[in-house]
CSV table of C-alpha atoms in Angstrom, one decimal:
chain,number,residue,atom,x,y,z
A,1,ALA,CA,0.0,0.3,-0.2
A,2,GLN,CA,1.4,3.6,-0.7
A,3,SER,CA,2.4,5.7,2.0
A,4,VAL,CA,3.3,9.7,2.5
A,5,THR,CA,5.8,10.3,4.7
A,6,GLN,CA,6.3,14.0,5.6
A,7,PRO,CA,9.2,14.6,8.3
A,8,ASP,CA,8.6,18.1,9.6
A,9,ILE,CA,5.9,17.8,11.8
A,10,HIS,CA,6.9,22.2,12.5
A,11,ILE,CA,8.4,24.1,10.7
A,12,THR,CA,9.7,28.1,11.6
A,13,VAL,CA,11.1,30.0,8.6
A,14,SER,CA,11.2,33.8,9.0
A,15,GLU,CA,9.3,36.3,6.8
A,16,GLY,CA,11.5,36.7,3.5
A,17,ALA,CA,13.1,33.5,3.7
A,18,SER,CA,13.1,30.4,1.5
A,19,LEU,CA,10.7,27.7,2.7
A,20,GLU,CA,11.1,23.9,1.7
A,21,LEU,CA,8.7,21.4,2.4
A,22,ARG,CA,9.5,17.9,2.3
A,23,CYS,CA,7.3,14.8,0.8
A,24,ASN,CA,8.4,11.1,0.6
A,25,TYR,CA,6.0,8.8,-0.7
A,26,SER,CA,6.3,4.4,-1.0
A,27,TYR,CA,4.6,3.4,-3.9
A,28,GLY,CA,5.4,0.7,-6.4
A,29,ALA,CA,4.9,3.5,-10.3
A,30,THR,CA,4.4,7.1,-10.5
A,31,PRO,CA,1.6,8.6,-8.4
A,32,TYR,CA,-0.2,11.9,-9.0
A,33,LEU,CA,1.2,13.6,-6.5
A,34,PHE,CA,-0.3,16.8,-4.7
A,35,TRP,CA,0.6,19.8,-1.7
A,36,TYR,CA,-3.2,21.2,0.5
A,37,VAL,CA,-2.8,24.2,2.5
A,38,GLN,CA,-5.1,23.9,5.5
A,39,SER,CA,-5.3,27.2,6.6
A,40,PRO,CA,-7.2,28.4,10.3
A,41,GLY,CA,-10.9,27.7,10.2
A,42,GLN,CA,-10.4,26.8,6.4
A,43,GLY,CA,-11.0,23.3,4.5
A,44,LEU,CA,-8.0,22.2,2.3
A,45,GLN,CA,-6.8,24.2,-0.4
A,46,LEU,CA,-5.1,22.7,-3.6
A,47,LEU,CA,-1.9,25.0,-4.3
A,48,LEU,CA,-0.2,22.3,-7.1
A,49,LYS,CA,-0.2,19.0,-8.3
A,50,TYR,CA,1.6,16.4,-10.4
A,51,PHE,CA,0.4,13.9,-12.9
A,52,SER,CA,3.3,13.3,-15.6
A,53,GLY,CA,5.4,15.8,-18.0
A,54,ASP,CA,7.5,18.0,-16.2
A,55,THR,CA,8.6,17.2,-13.0
A,56,LEU,CA,8.9,20.9,-12.0
A,57,VAL,CA,5.3,22.5,-11.0
A,58,GLN,CA,4.1,25.9,-10.8
A,59,GLY,CA,1.2,26.7,-8.7
A,60,ILE,CA,-0.7,29.5,-6.9
A,61,LYS,CA,1.1,31.5,-4.1
A,62,GLY,CA,4.2,31.2,-5.4
A,63,PHE,CA,4.7,27.7,-4.0
A,64,GLU,CA,6.4,25.0,-7.0
A,65,ALA,CA,7.2,21.4,-6.0
A,66,GLU,CA,9.6,19.4,-7.6
A,67,PHE,CA,9.1,16.0,-8.1
A,68,LYS,CA,12.3,13.4,-8.0
A,69,ARG,CA,11.6,10.0,-9.0
A,70,SER,CA,15.1,8.4,-8.1
A,71,GLN,CA,14.3,9.8,-4.6
A,72,SER,CA,10.5,9.1,-4.3
A,73,SER,CA,9.9,12.9,-3.5
A,74,PHE,CA,8.1,16.1,-4.6
A,75,ASN,CA,9.7,18.4,-1.9
A,76,LEU,CA,7.9,22.3,-1.8
A,77,ARG,CA,9.1,25.6,-1.6
A,78,LYS,CA,8.6,29.2,-1.8
A,79,PRO,CA,11.3,31.8,-2.4
A,80,SER,CA,10.7,34.1,0.4
A,81,VAL,CA,8.1,33.4,2.7
A,82,HIS,CA,5.3,35.8,3.5
A,83,TRP,CA,2.9,35.9,7.5
A,84,SER,CA,0.1,34.4,5.4
A,85,ASP,CA,1.5,31.8,4.6
A,86,ALA,CA,1.8,30.2,7.8
A,87,ALA,CA,-0.6,27.1,7.9
A,88,GLU,CA,-1.4,23.3,8.1
A,89,TYR,CA,0.6,21.5,5.0
A,90,PHE,CA,-0.1,18.4,3.3
A,91,CYS,CA,1.5,15.9,1.4
A,92,ALA,CA,-0.7,13.2,-1.1
A,93,VAL,CA,-0.2,11.0,-3.4
A,94,GLN,CA,-3.2,9.2,-5.5
A,95,THR,CA,-2.7,6.0,-7.1
A,96,THR,CA,-5.0,6.5,-10.5
A,97,GLY,CA,-7.4,9.6,-11.2
A,98,PHE,CA,-10.4,9.3,-9.0
A,99,GLN,CA,-8.9,7.4,-6.3
A,100,LYS,CA,-8.5,7.9,-2.6
A,101,LEU,CA,-6.0,10.7,-1.8
A,102,VAL,CA,-3.4,9.2,0.8
A,103,PHE,CA,-1.9,12.2,3.1
A,104,GLY,CA,1.0,12.6,5.2
A,105,THR,CA,0.9,13.5,8.8
A,106,GLY,CA,1.0,17.6,7.6
A,107,THR,CA,3.8,20.6,8.5
A,108,ARG,CA,2.7,23.1,10.4
A,109,LEU,CA,4.3,25.8,8.9
A,110,LEU,CA,5.3,29.4,11.7
A,111,VAL,CA,6.1,32.2,10.2
A,112,SER,CA,8.5,34.7,12.9
A,113,PRO,CA,8.2,38.5,11.5
B,1,GLU,CA,-19.9,29.3,-7.6
B,2,ALA,CA,-20.5,27.3,-4.2
B,3,GLY,CA,-17.8,25.7,-2.5
B,4,VAL,CA,-18.3,22.3,-1.3
B,5,THR,CA,-20.5,22.5,2.4
B,6,GLN,CA,-20.4,21.5,5.9
B,7,PHE,CA,-23.2,20.8,8.8
B,8,PRO,CA,-22.8,21.2,11.6
B,9,SER,CA,-19.4,22.9,11.8
B,10,HIS,CA,-19.1,21.3,15.2
B,11,SER,CA,-20.4,18.9,17.1
B,12,VAL,CA,-20.3,18.0,20.7
B,13,ILE,CA,-21.9,14.8,21.8
B,14,GLU,CA,-21.6,11.7,24.5
B,15,LYS,CA,-20.3,8.3,24.0
B,16,GLY,CA,-23.1,6.6,23.2
B,17,GLN,CA,-25.1,9.2,21.6
B,18,THR,CA,-25.3,9.0,17.6
B,19,VAL,CA,-24.4,11.9,15.0
B,20,THR,CA,-25.7,12.3,11.8
B,21,LEU,CA,-22.7,15.1,9.9
B,22,ARG,CA,-23.8,16.3,6.3
B,23,CYS,CA,-21.9,17.0,3.2
B,24,ASP,CA,-23.0,19.1,0.0
B,25,PRO,CA,-20.5,18.8,-2.9
B,26,ILE,CA,-20.1,21.4,-5.1
B,27,SER,CA,-23.2,21.3,-8.4
B,28,GLY,CA,-22.5,18.6,-10.4
B,29,HIS,CA,-19.6,16.8,-9.2
B,30,ASP,CA,-20.7,13.1,-9.4
B,31,ASN,CA,-17.2,12.2,-6.9
B,32,LEU,CA,-17.6,12.6,-3.2
B,33,TYR,CA,-15.5,11.8,-0.3
B,34,TRP,CA,-15.4,11.8,3.1
B,35,TYR,CA,-12.1,11.8,5.0
B,36,ARG,CA,-11.5,12.0,9.0
B,37,ARG,CA,-8.7,13.6,10.4
B,38,VAL,CA,-7.7,12.2,14.4
B,39,MET,CA,-6.1,14.6,16.3
B,40,GLY,CA,-1.7,14.1,15.7
B,41,LYS,CA,-2.8,12.0,13.0
B,42,GLU,CA,-2.8,12.4,8.6
B,43,ILE,CA,-5.9,12.6,7.3
B,44,LYS,CA,-7.5,9.2,6.8
B,45,PHE,CA,-9.6,8.3,3.9
B,46,LEU,CA,-13.0,6.7,4.9
B,47,LEU,CA,-15.2,6.4,1.3
B,48,HIS,CA,-16.1,7.2,-2.0
B,49,PHE,CA,-19.2,7.5,-3.5
B,50,VAL,CA,-19.9,7.5,-7.8
B,51,LYS,CA,-23.0,9.4,-7.9
B,52,GLU,CA,-25.8,7.5,-5.7
B,53,SER,CA,-23.3,4.6,-5.2
B,54,LYS,CA,-20.2,3.8,-2.9
B,55,GLN,CA,-17.0,2.9,-4.8
B,56,ASP,CA,-14.8,2.0,-2.4
B,57,GLU,CA,-15.6,2.2,1.9
B,58,SER,CA,-12.7,0.1,2.9
B,59,GLY,CA,-11.7,3.2,5.2
B,60,MET,CA,-14.6,3.0,6.8
B,61,PRO,CA,-13.6,1.9,10.7
B,62,ASN,CA,-16.5,-0.5,12.1
B,63,ASN,CA,-20.1,-0.6,11.0
B,64,ARG,CA,-21.3,1.9,13.7
B,65,PHE,CA,-20.4,4.1,10.7
B,66,LEU,CA,-23.2,4.6,8.3
B,67,ALA,CA,-22.6,6.7,4.8
B,68,GLU,CA,-25.6,7.5,2.2
B,69,ARG,CA,-25.6,9.4,-0.6
B,70,THR,CA,-29.6,10.4,-1.8
B,71,GLY,CA,-30.1,10.5,-5.2
B,72,GLY,CA,-26.8,11.8,-5.7
B,73,THR,CA,-26.5,15.1,-4.7
B,74,TYR,CA,-25.8,15.5,-0.9
B,75,SER,CA,-24.0,13.2,1.6
B,76,THR,CA,-24.9,12.2,5.2
B,77,LEU,CA,-22.2,10.4,7.7
B,78,LYS,CA,-24.3,8.6,10.5
B,79,VAL,CA,-22.4,7.6,13.4
B,80,GLN,CA,-24.2,5.3,16.1
B,81,PRO,CA,-23.5,5.0,18.7
B,82,ALA,CA,-20.4,7.0,18.8
B,83,GLU,CA,-17.3,6.1,21.1
B,84,LEU,CA,-14.4,8.1,22.3
B,85,GLU,CA,-12.3,7.2,19.1
B,86,ASP,CA,-14.2,8.7,16.6
B,87,SER,CA,-13.6,12.2,17.9
B,88,GLY,CA,-11.6,14.2,15.0
B,89,VAL,CA,-12.8,16.4,12.0
B,90,TYR,CA,-14.7,14.7,9.5
B,91,PHE,CA,-13.6,16.1,5.8
B,92,CYS,CA,-15.9,15.9,2.8
B,93,ALA,CA,-14.5,16.5,-1.1
B,94,SER,CA,-15.8,16.5,-4.4
B,95,SER,CA,-14.4,16.7,-7.4
B,96,GLN,CA,-16.1,16.3,-10.9
B,97,THR,CA,-15.4,13.0,-13.4
B,98,ASP,CA,-13.3,15.4,-16.0
B,99,VAL,CA,-10.6,13.4,-17.2
B,100,SER,CA,-8.3,16.8,-17.7
B,101,SER,CA,-8.7,17.8,-13.6
B,102,TYR,CA,-8.5,15.3,-10.5
B,103,GLU,CA,-8.8,17.8,-8.1
B,104,GLN,CA,-10.3,17.1,-4.9
B,105,TYR,CA,-12.0,20.4,-3.3
B,106,PHE,CA,-12.5,19.7,0.2
B,107,GLY,CA,-14.8,21.2,2.5
B,108,PRO,CA,-14.0,22.9,6.2
B,109,GLY,CA,-15.1,20.0,8.2
B,110,THR,CA,-16.8,18.9,10.5
B,111,ARG,CA,-15.0,19.0,14.2
B,112,LEU,CA,-17.1,15.9,16.0
B,113,THR,CA,-15.9,15.5,20.1
B,114,VAL,CA,-17.4,13.1,22.0
B,115,THR,CA,-16.8,12.8,25.9
């Protein structure tokens, strides 16, 4: 069965600094990959997704992620963090379209002034 | 366009009581999913409807949980009788059947507390 690991439970980044959130997955083939964000009191919002093709994908709010097959990773990055980025971030995989999402445990991002 | 809505936003019940959660998907979305997040754990899949049919219910924890999707529109998730370990946040998501987009749109969740 597929699984997702987000090794960092909490991360604190200074406003304006760069950010990288780690995600590793376990699956025999290349799954569909997603990053979601949950702000307080909100539902999960899709930041970006990877299905195939270019391994560097751009998302909303200035986020990007790079799929590395050799490392089974799909790390999320942002060059300059804003205070409004403070939220919880979830990496998820899907074996085929319309199937269930399998989530990691989430990484809570704190942004310091 | 309205997003996925869930009702109630919070529910506090005693052990042994019954609770029913409701989800209204985005109009026209045939796929509807239920997920649950227990505190400190990952978000876990419960089940998947395609229209009114259960496509995958492999994540339902036990027979105290009953999900329905009336007429392929809104869905309810009933927990009867509730146990302490059922506490958590229950998310609903929906998606269309267009193969160009597998995105699941999530609702804000229902926070269930069983005391």
